[in-house]
Coordinates of C-alpha atoms in Angstrom, one line a residue:
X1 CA 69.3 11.0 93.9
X2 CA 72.7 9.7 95.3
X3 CA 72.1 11.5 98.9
X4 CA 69.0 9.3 98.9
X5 CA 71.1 6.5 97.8
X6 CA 73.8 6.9 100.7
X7 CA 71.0 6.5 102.9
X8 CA 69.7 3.0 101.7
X9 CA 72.2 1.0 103.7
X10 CA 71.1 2.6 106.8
X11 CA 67.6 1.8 106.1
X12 CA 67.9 -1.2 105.6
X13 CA 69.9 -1.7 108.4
X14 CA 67.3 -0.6 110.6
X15 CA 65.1 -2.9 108.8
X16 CA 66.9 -5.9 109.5
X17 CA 67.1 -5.0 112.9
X18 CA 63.3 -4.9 112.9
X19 CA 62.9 -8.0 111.2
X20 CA 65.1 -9.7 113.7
X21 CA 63.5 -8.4 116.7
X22 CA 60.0 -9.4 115.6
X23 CA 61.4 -12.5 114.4
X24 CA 62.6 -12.7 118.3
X25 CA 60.0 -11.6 119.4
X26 CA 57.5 -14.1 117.6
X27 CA 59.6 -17.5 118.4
X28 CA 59.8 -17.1 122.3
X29 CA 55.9 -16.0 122.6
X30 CA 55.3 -19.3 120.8
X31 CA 58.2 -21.9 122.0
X32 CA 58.0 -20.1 126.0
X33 CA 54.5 -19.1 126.8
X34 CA 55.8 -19.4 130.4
X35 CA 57.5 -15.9 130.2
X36 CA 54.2 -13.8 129.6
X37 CA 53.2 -11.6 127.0
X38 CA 56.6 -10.1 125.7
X39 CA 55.9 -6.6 125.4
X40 CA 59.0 -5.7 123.6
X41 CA 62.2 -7.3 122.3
X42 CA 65.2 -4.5 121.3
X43 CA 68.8 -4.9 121.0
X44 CA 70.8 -4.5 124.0
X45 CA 74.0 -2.8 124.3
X46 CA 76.2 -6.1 124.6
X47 CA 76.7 -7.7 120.4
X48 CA 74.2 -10.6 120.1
X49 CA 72.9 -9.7 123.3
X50 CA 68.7 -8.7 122.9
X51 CA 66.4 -6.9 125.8
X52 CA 63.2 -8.7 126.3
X53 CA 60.6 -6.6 128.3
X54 CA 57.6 -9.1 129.5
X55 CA 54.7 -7.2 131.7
X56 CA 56.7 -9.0 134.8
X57 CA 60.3 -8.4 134.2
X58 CA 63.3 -7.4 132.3
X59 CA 65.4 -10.1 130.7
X60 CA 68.2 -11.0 127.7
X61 CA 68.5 -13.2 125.0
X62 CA 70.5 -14.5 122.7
X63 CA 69.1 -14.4 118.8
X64 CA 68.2 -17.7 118.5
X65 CA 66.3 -17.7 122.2
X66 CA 68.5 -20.3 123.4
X67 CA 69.5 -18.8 126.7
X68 CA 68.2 -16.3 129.0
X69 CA 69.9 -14.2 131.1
X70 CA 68.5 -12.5 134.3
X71 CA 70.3 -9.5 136.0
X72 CA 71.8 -6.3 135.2
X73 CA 73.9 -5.0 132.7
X74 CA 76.5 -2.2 133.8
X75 CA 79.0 0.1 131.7
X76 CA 82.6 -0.2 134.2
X77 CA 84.3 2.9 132.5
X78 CA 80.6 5.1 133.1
X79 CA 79.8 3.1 136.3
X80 CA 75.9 2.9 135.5
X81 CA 73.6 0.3 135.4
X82 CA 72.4 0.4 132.0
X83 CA 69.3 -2.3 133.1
X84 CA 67.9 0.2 135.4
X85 CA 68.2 3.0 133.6
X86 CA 66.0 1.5 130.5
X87 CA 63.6 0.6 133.9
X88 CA 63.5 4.3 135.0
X89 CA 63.1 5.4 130.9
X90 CA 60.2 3.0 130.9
X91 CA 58.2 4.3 134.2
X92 CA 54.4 5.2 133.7
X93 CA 55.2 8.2 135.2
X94 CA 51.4 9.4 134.9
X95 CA 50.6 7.0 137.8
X96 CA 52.5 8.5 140.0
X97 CA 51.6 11.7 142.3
X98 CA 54.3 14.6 140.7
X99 CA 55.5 17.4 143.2
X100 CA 57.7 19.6 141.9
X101 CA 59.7 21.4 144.5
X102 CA 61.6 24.4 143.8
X103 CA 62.9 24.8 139.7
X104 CA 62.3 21.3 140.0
X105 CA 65.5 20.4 137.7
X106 CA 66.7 16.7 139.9
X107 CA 64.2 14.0 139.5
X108 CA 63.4 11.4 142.1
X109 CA 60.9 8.5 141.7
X110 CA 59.7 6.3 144.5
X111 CA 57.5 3.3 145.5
X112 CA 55.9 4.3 148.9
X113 CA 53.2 2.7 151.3
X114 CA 51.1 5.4 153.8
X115 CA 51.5 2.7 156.5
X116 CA 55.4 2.3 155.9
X117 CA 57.3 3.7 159.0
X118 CA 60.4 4.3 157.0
X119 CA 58.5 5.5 154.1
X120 CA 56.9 8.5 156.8
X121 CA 60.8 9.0 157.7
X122 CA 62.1 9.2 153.9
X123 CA 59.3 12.4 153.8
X124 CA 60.7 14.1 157.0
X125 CA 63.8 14.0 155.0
X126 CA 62.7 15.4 151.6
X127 CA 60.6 18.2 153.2
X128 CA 64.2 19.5 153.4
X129 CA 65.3 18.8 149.9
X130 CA 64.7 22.0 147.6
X131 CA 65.0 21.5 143.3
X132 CA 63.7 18.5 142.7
X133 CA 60.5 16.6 141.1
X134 CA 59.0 13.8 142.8
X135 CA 56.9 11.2 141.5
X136 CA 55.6 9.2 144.2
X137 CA 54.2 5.8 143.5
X138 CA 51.6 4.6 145.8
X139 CA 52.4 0.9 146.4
X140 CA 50.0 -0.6 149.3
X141 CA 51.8 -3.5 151.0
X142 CA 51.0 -2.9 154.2
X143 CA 47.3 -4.0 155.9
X144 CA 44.7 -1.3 155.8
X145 CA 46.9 0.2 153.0
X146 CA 44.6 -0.5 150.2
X147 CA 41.8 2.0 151.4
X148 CA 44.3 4.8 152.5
X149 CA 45.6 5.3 149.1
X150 CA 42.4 5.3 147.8
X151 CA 41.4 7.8 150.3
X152 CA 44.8 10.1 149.8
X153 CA 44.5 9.9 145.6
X154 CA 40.5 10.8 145.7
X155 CA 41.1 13.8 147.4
X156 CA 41.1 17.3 146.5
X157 CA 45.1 17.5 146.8
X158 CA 46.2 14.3 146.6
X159 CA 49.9 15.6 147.5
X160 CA 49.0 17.9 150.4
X161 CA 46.7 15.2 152.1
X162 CA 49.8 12.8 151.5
X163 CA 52.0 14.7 153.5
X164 CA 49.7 15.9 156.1
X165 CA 49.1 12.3 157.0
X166 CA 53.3 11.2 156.4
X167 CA 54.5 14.1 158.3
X168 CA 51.4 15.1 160.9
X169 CA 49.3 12.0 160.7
X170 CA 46.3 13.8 159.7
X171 CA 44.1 10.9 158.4
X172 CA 42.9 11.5 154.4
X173 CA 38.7 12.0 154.4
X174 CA 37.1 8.9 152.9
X175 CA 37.1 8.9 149.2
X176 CA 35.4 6.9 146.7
X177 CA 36.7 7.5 143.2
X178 CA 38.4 5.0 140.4
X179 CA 42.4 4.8 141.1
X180 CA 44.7 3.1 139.4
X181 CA 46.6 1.2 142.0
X182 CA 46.4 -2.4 140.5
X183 CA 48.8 -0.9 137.9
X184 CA 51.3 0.5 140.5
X185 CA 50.6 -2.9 142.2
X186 CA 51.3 -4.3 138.6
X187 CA 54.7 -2.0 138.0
X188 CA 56.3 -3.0 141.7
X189 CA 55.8 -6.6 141.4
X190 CA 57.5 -6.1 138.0
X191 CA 60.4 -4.1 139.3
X192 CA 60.4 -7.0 142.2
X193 CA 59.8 -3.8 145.2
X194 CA 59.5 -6.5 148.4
X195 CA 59.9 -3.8 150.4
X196 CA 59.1 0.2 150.7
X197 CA 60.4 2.8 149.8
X198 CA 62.2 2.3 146.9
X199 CA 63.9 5.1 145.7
X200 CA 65.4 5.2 141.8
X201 CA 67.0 8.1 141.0
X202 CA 68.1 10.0 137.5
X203 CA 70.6 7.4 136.4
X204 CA 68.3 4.4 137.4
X205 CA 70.2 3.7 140.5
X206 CA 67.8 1.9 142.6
X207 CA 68.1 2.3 146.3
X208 CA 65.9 0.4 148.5
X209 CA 64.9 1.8 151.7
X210 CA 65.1 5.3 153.2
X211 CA 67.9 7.9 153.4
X212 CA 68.7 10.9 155.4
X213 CA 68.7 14.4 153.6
X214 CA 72.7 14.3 153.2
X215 CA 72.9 10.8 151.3
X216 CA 69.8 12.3 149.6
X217 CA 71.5 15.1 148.3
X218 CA 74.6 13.5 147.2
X219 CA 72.8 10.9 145.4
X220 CA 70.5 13.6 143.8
X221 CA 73.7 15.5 142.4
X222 CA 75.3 12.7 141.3
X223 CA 72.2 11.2 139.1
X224 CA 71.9 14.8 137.8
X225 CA 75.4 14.8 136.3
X226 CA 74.9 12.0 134.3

């Protein structure tokens, strides 16, 4: 009886913590209707600081909703970006094309676009990184990019006709097949991507634009450590 009874506070704790989140949670979808549907209000790591996750953005609060706060929250002593690692934690991985390379043990996501000149010179660099998973998120921007990644994700081998046409230009065959590109579309104007590739690593440290093999490789290691 008693072990069950040391265990009340914490429950109702957690309760609380519930209760206040919903609570949260119900007041700014009816008093701000400007900020979207609020997918999910948690506490975040600051005291009477709380994470609100809309289908457009990340943002904080304080418990009564009074102010917002936009940016990023970083832990000096750790040196990460706690903001972007909830970001990477909350990826829908499952759109994304995986390649594992290798054992497959560092982990790189990115937001790409088949007509993207740098994007075609962040894959020349990669082709020489071994042990890692990729997720690649196909994110047309660019004209003509719509029907390309249509074309590359009905295919056979979605991965292998990707890089056949980033690294030899060998155009994908026409493909007609549902894809679920409005919801990458959806994911990189909620991340704010303006510009491809976007790179976010392990430790959610966002890096936008390409780099060579041996920033690459640094950056992989050091996200891996974490």
């Amino acid at each position: 009886m008693f072990k069950y009874l040391a265990l009340l506070p914490v429950t109702l704790f957690c309760l609380n913590a519930q209760a206040d989140e919903a609570k949260l949670k119900g007041f700014l979808e009816k008093n701000y209707p400007q900020l979207g549907k609020i997918e999910n209000v948690a506490k975040a790591p600051i005291n009477g600081l709380y994470e609100v996750e809309t289908a457009d953005q990340f943002f904080y609060t304080d418990e009564k909703g009074q102010y917002l706060v936009l940016g990023s929250i970083y832990d000096i002593k750790s040196e990460r970006n706690l903001t972007d690692e909830r970001v990477l934690k909350n990826l829908p991985f499952e759109l994304a094309l995986k390649r594992v390379k290798g054992k497959g043990e560092r982990m790189l996501a990115y937001i790409t676009d088949p007509n993207c000149g740098y994007c075609k010179k962040l894959e020349g660099e990669l082709k020489n990184v071994d042990n890692v998973t990729l997720y690649r998120f196909l994110y047309p921007i660019f004209p003509g990019s719509d029907e390309k990644v249509r074309n590359i994700l009905c295919s056979k081998d979605p991965n292998k006709t990707w890089e056949d046409w980033m690294l030899n230009a060998v155009p994908p065959p026409a493909g007609n097949c549902t894809t679920q590109t409005d919801k990458v579309s959806a994911l990189g104007k909620k991340l704010h991507v303006d510009g491809t590739p976007t790179l976010i690593f392990a430790d959610g440290r966002r890096v936008p634009g390409y780099m060579p093999v041996a920033d690459l490789e640094k950056a992989l290691n050091s996200a891996a450590a974490h």
